[in-house]
Amino acid sequence: MELKIKNKRELNFYWSYIYLITNKTIPPSICGNINQMEICLMKASLSTTLNNVALEEQILIKIKKDCNNCLLSDTEMSWLNKKDERQINWLWFFILSNKSINNLFISFGLTNIKYNTDNTPSSNHYYHNQPMPYLAYNPCFIPLNNFTPTPPPTKLETLPYIDLFFTFDFNQNSYSNKEKHEIIIKYFDLALAKKEDKINLINAIRHQWNIISSNDSFSWLTQNNEQQNKWCIDYIIDYWNKNNINHNNTINIEVENNYSKFVLLFDIWSAYPDTKTLFIQSIKKAYAQKKFRDKQVGKKQCSFNLSQKSINQLALLSELQGVPKNHILESLINNKILELGVKQ
């Protein structure tokens, strides 16, 4: 059977499902761009595993059907901005928490999705060598060694649970924004859900993201100030602990720096916008107080009496020079010490 594959994402769809049929004996993804050599290598691996031309063609027809019915276009996936680290990290948390797309549908309020064996997508998985726990009702299962699977029911009411991370060996500990973006695209591509259902899911995700991203721009944070960002992480976790907010599934997501970590924790926090607004006000105030306290380290309070005239003159100098009154006094004292040549 001649394969007319148009782009890398389409080739990756074929490759990934053949990867399963060959019992994961080939690399989990294509090594380079789409070319005839990659296609020939993929077909050769399938032929070697099956050693059955008719069966091979049947499977390729099956994969082609699912690819046509499930794979969204580049335009339909362009909503995911690979340069937006904040968006990528936020969505990464959700797909990592919902490794099956069934759960992701539910997480974003889509609960009325129905499937049956005559509808598309046409099957659940393509495992060839052994029955897997989630292979029930798989019309594409290939029986070996006289194993006969349970016949599928007339109707399949819900999409079976498939852990896409386990099935396709996605890296769950991805660190870089680039790799996360690539895995998210594969997650949506390889999930055997109908195009229209995926589009509805994407619309729900985009709507939620618009709400989340409008909470705060974090312009008050300095991205390369690790001390500040680490302090903010500790502050939000301490806030959650004090308010009995469960965060066990939020703190182990890999990110590139502490700034991204704090922004992620804030974004995935399930709270009303007003609550988040008050929290931002609180953390800004607390950090301003922290900075003031840090500046007072090594200083001691000193109390003495001044005439009203000196008090007014001190206030005037402070205003003219734009520095606190204690700085004016310290400067005057230091200059006088230097003038007198006093050794300290």
PDB file of N, CA and C in Angstrom, residues 130-164:
ATOM      1  N   GLN A 130      -0.173  -8.570  22.571  1.00  0.00           N
ATOM      2  CA  GLN A 130      -0.758  -9.004  23.837  1.00  0.00           C
ATOM      3  C   GLN A 130      -1.956  -8.123  24.181  1.00  0.00           C
ATOM      4  N   PRO A 131      -2.947  -8.686  24.870  1.00  0.00           N
ATOM      5  CA  PRO A 131      -4.077  -7.854  25.305  1.00  0.00           C
ATOM      6  C   PRO A 131      -3.656  -6.941  26.445  1.00  0.00           C
ATOM      7  N   MET A 132      -4.039  -5.680  26.380  1.00  0.00           N
ATOM      8  CA  MET A 132      -3.709  -4.715  27.425  1.00  0.00           C
ATOM      9  C   MET A 132      -4.984  -4.356  28.189  1.00  0.00           C
ATOM     10  N   PRO A 133      -4.851  -3.827  29.408  1.00  0.00           N
ATOM     11  CA  PRO A 133      -6.043  -3.526  30.219  1.00  0.00           C
ATOM     12  C   PRO A 133      -7.031  -2.612  29.525  1.00  0.00           C
ATOM     13  N   TYR A 134      -6.544  -1.662  28.737  1.00  0.00           N
ATOM     14  CA  TYR A 134      -7.451  -0.726  28.092  1.00  0.00           C
ATOM     15  C   TYR A 134      -7.787  -1.142  26.656  1.00  0.00           C
ATOM     16  N   LEU A 135      -7.557  -2.436  26.307  1.00  0.00           N
ATOM     17  CA  LEU A 135      -7.827  -2.886  24.953  1.00  0.00           C
ATOM     18  C   LEU A 135      -9.242  -3.439  24.759  1.00  0.00           C
ATOM     19  N   ALA A 136     -10.042  -3.440  25.803  1.00  0.00           N
ATOM     20  CA  ALA A 136     -11.402  -3.937  25.671  1.00  0.00           C
ATOM     21  C   ALA A 136     -12.130  -3.188  24.554  1.00  0.00           C
ATOM     22  N   TYR A 137     -12.874  -3.899  23.773  1.00  0.00           N
ATOM     23  CA  TYR A 137     -13.675  -3.329  22.695  1.00  0.00           C
ATOM     24  C   TYR A 137     -12.808  -2.731  21.580  1.00  0.00           C
ATOM     25  N   ASN A 138     -11.604  -3.241  21.403  1.00  0.00           N
ATOM     26  CA  ASN A 138     -10.747  -2.734  20.344  1.00  0.00           C
ATOM     27  C   ASN A 138     -10.971  -3.548  19.078  1.00  0.00           C
ATOM     28  N   PRO A 139     -11.700  -3.025  18.112  1.00  0.00           N
ATOM     29  CA  PRO A 139     -11.997  -3.799  16.912  1.00  0.00           C
ATOM     30  C   PRO A 139     -10.766  -4.042  16.050  1.00  0.00           C
ATOM     31  N   CYS A 140      -9.643  -3.378  16.362  1.00  0.00           N
ATOM     32  CA  CYS A 140      -8.435  -3.549  15.571  1.00  0.00           C
ATOM     33  C   CYS A 140      -7.456  -4.522  16.225  1.00  0.00           C
ATOM     34  N   PHE A 141      -7.825  -5.075  17.371  1.00  0.00           N
ATOM     35  CA  PHE A 141      -6.908  -5.997  18.048  1.00  0.00           C
ATOM     36  C   PHE A 141      -6.660  -7.232  17.185  1.00  0.00           C
ATOM     37  N   ILE A 142      -5.403  -7.621  17.085  1.00  0.00           N
ATOM     38  CA  ILE A 142      -5.032  -8.748  16.232  1.00  0.00           C
ATOM     39  C   ILE A 142      -4.773  -9.976  17.102  1.00  0.00           C
ATOM     40  N   PRO A 143      -5.626 -10.981  17.104  1.00  0.00           N
ATOM     41  CA  PRO A 143      -5.417 -12.139  17.971  1.00  0.00           C
ATOM     42  C   PRO A 143      -4.249 -12.995  17.514  1.00  0.00           C
ATOM     43  N   LEU A 144      -3.421 -13.399  18.456  1.00  0.00           N
ATOM     44  CA  LEU A 144      -2.301 -14.289  18.175  1.00  0.00           C
ATOM     45  C   LEU A 144      -2.382 -15.485  19.110  1.00  0.00           C
ATOM     46  N   ASN A 145      -1.729 -16.562  18.712  1.00  0.00           N
ATOM     47  CA  ASN A 145      -1.651 -17.753  19.566  1.00  0.00           C
ATOM     48  C   ASN A 145      -3.035 -18.233  19.995  1.00  0.00           C
ATOM     49  N   ASN A 146      -3.985 -18.178  19.049  1.00  0.00           N
ATOM     50  CA  ASN A 146      -5.345 -18.664  19.283  1.00  0.00           C
ATOM     51  C   ASN A 146      -6.096 -17.881  20.359  1.00  0.00           C
ATOM     52  N   PHE A 147      -5.600 -16.666  20.676  1.00  0.00           N
ATOM     53  CA  PHE A 147      -6.318 -15.825  21.632  1.00  0.00           C
ATOM     54  C   PHE A 147      -7.483 -15.146  20.913  1.00  0.00           C
ATOM     55  N   THR A 148      -8.651 -15.254  21.497  1.00  0.00           N
ATOM     56  CA  THR A 148      -9.828 -14.619  20.903  1.00  0.00           C
ATOM     57  C   THR A 148     -10.364 -13.559  21.853  1.00  0.00           C
ATOM     58  N   PRO A 149     -10.281 -12.292  21.478  1.00  0.00           N
ATOM     59  CA  PRO A 149     -10.763 -11.235  22.368  1.00  0.00           C
ATOM     60  C   PRO A 149     -12.273 -11.238  22.487  1.00  0.00           C
ATOM     61  N   THR A 150     -12.772 -10.638  23.535  1.00  0.00           N
ATOM     62  CA  THR A 150     -14.211 -10.507  23.707  1.00  0.00           C
ATOM     63  C   THR A 150     -14.772  -9.641  22.592  1.00  0.00           C
ATOM     64  N   PRO A 151     -15.815 -10.088  21.895  1.00  0.00           N
ATOM     65  CA  PRO A 151     -16.375  -9.287  20.799  1.00  0.00           C
ATOM     66  C   PRO A 151     -16.832  -7.918  21.316  1.00  0.00           C
ATOM     67  N   PRO A 152     -16.658  -6.895  20.517  1.00  0.00           N
ATOM     68  CA  PRO A 152     -17.080  -5.565  20.964  1.00  0.00           C
ATOM     69  C   PRO A 152     -18.589  -5.460  21.067  1.00  0.00           C
ATOM     70  N   PRO A 153     -19.088  -4.645  21.941  1.00  0.00           N
ATOM     71  CA  PRO A 153     -20.538  -4.441  22.024  1.00  0.00           C
ATOM     72  C   PRO A 153     -21.021  -3.664  20.809  1.00  0.00           C
ATOM     73  N   THR A 154     -22.317  -3.624  20.639  1.00  0.00           N
ATOM     74  CA  THR A 154     -22.875  -2.918  19.493  1.00  0.00           C
ATOM     75  C   THR A 154     -22.520  -1.439  19.538  1.00  0.00           C
ATOM     76  N   LYS A 155     -22.552  -0.876  20.726  1.00  0.00           N
ATOM     77  CA  LYS A 155     -22.241   0.546  20.864  1.00  0.00           C
ATOM     78  C   LYS A 155     -21.192   0.753  21.945  1.00  0.00           C
ATOM     79  N   LEU A 156     -20.281   1.699  21.665  1.00  0.00           N
ATOM     80  CA  LEU A 156     -19.273   2.089  22.641  1.00  0.00           C
ATOM     81  C   LEU A 156     -19.672   3.464  23.160  1.00  0.00           C
ATOM     82  N   GLU A 157     -20.133   3.524  24.391  1.00  0.00           N
ATOM     83  CA  GLU A 157     -20.731   4.758  24.891  1.00  0.00           C
ATOM     84  C   GLU A 157     -19.703   5.841  25.210  1.00  0.00           C
ATOM     85  N   THR A 158     -18.547   5.435  25.696  1.00  0.00           N
ATOM     86  CA  THR A 158     -17.554   6.442  26.048  1.00  0.00           C
ATOM     87  C   THR A 158     -16.189   6.050  25.497  1.00  0.00           C
ATOM     88  N   LEU A 159     -15.341   7.045  25.305  1.00  0.00           N
ATOM     89  CA  LEU A 159     -13.989   6.785  24.827  1.00  0.00           C
ATOM     90  C   LEU A 159     -13.204   6.085  25.920  1.00  0.00           C
ATOM     91  N   PRO A 160     -12.592   4.916  25.626  1.00  0.00           N
ATOM     92  CA  PRO A 160     -11.864   4.175  26.667  1.00  0.00           C
ATOM     93  C   PRO A 160     -10.697   4.981  27.212  1.00  0.00           C
ATOM     94  N   TYR A 161     -10.357   4.706  28.473  1.00  0.00           N
ATOM     95  CA  TYR A 161      -9.248   5.400  29.118  1.00  0.00           C
ATOM     96  C   TYR A 161      -7.925   4.911  28.543  1.00  0.00           C
ATOM     97  N   ILE A 162      -7.136   5.803  27.993  1.00  0.00           N
ATOM     98  CA  ILE A 162      -5.812   5.483  27.467  1.00  0.00           C
ATOM     99  C   ILE A 162      -4.822   6.500  28.023  1.00  0.00           C
ATOM    100  N   ASP A 163      -3.861   6.043  28.778  1.00  0.00           N
ATOM    101  CA  ASP A 163      -2.805   6.899  29.311  1.00  0.00           C
ATOM    102  C   ASP A 163      -1.823   7.167  28.174  1.00  0.00           C
ATOM    103  N   LEU A 164      -1.938   8.337  27.566  1.00  0.00           N
ATOM    104  CA  LEU A 164      -1.114   8.652  26.401  1.00  0.00           C
ATOM    105  C   LEU A 164       0.362   8.760  26.762  1.00  0.00           C
TER     106      LEU A 164
END
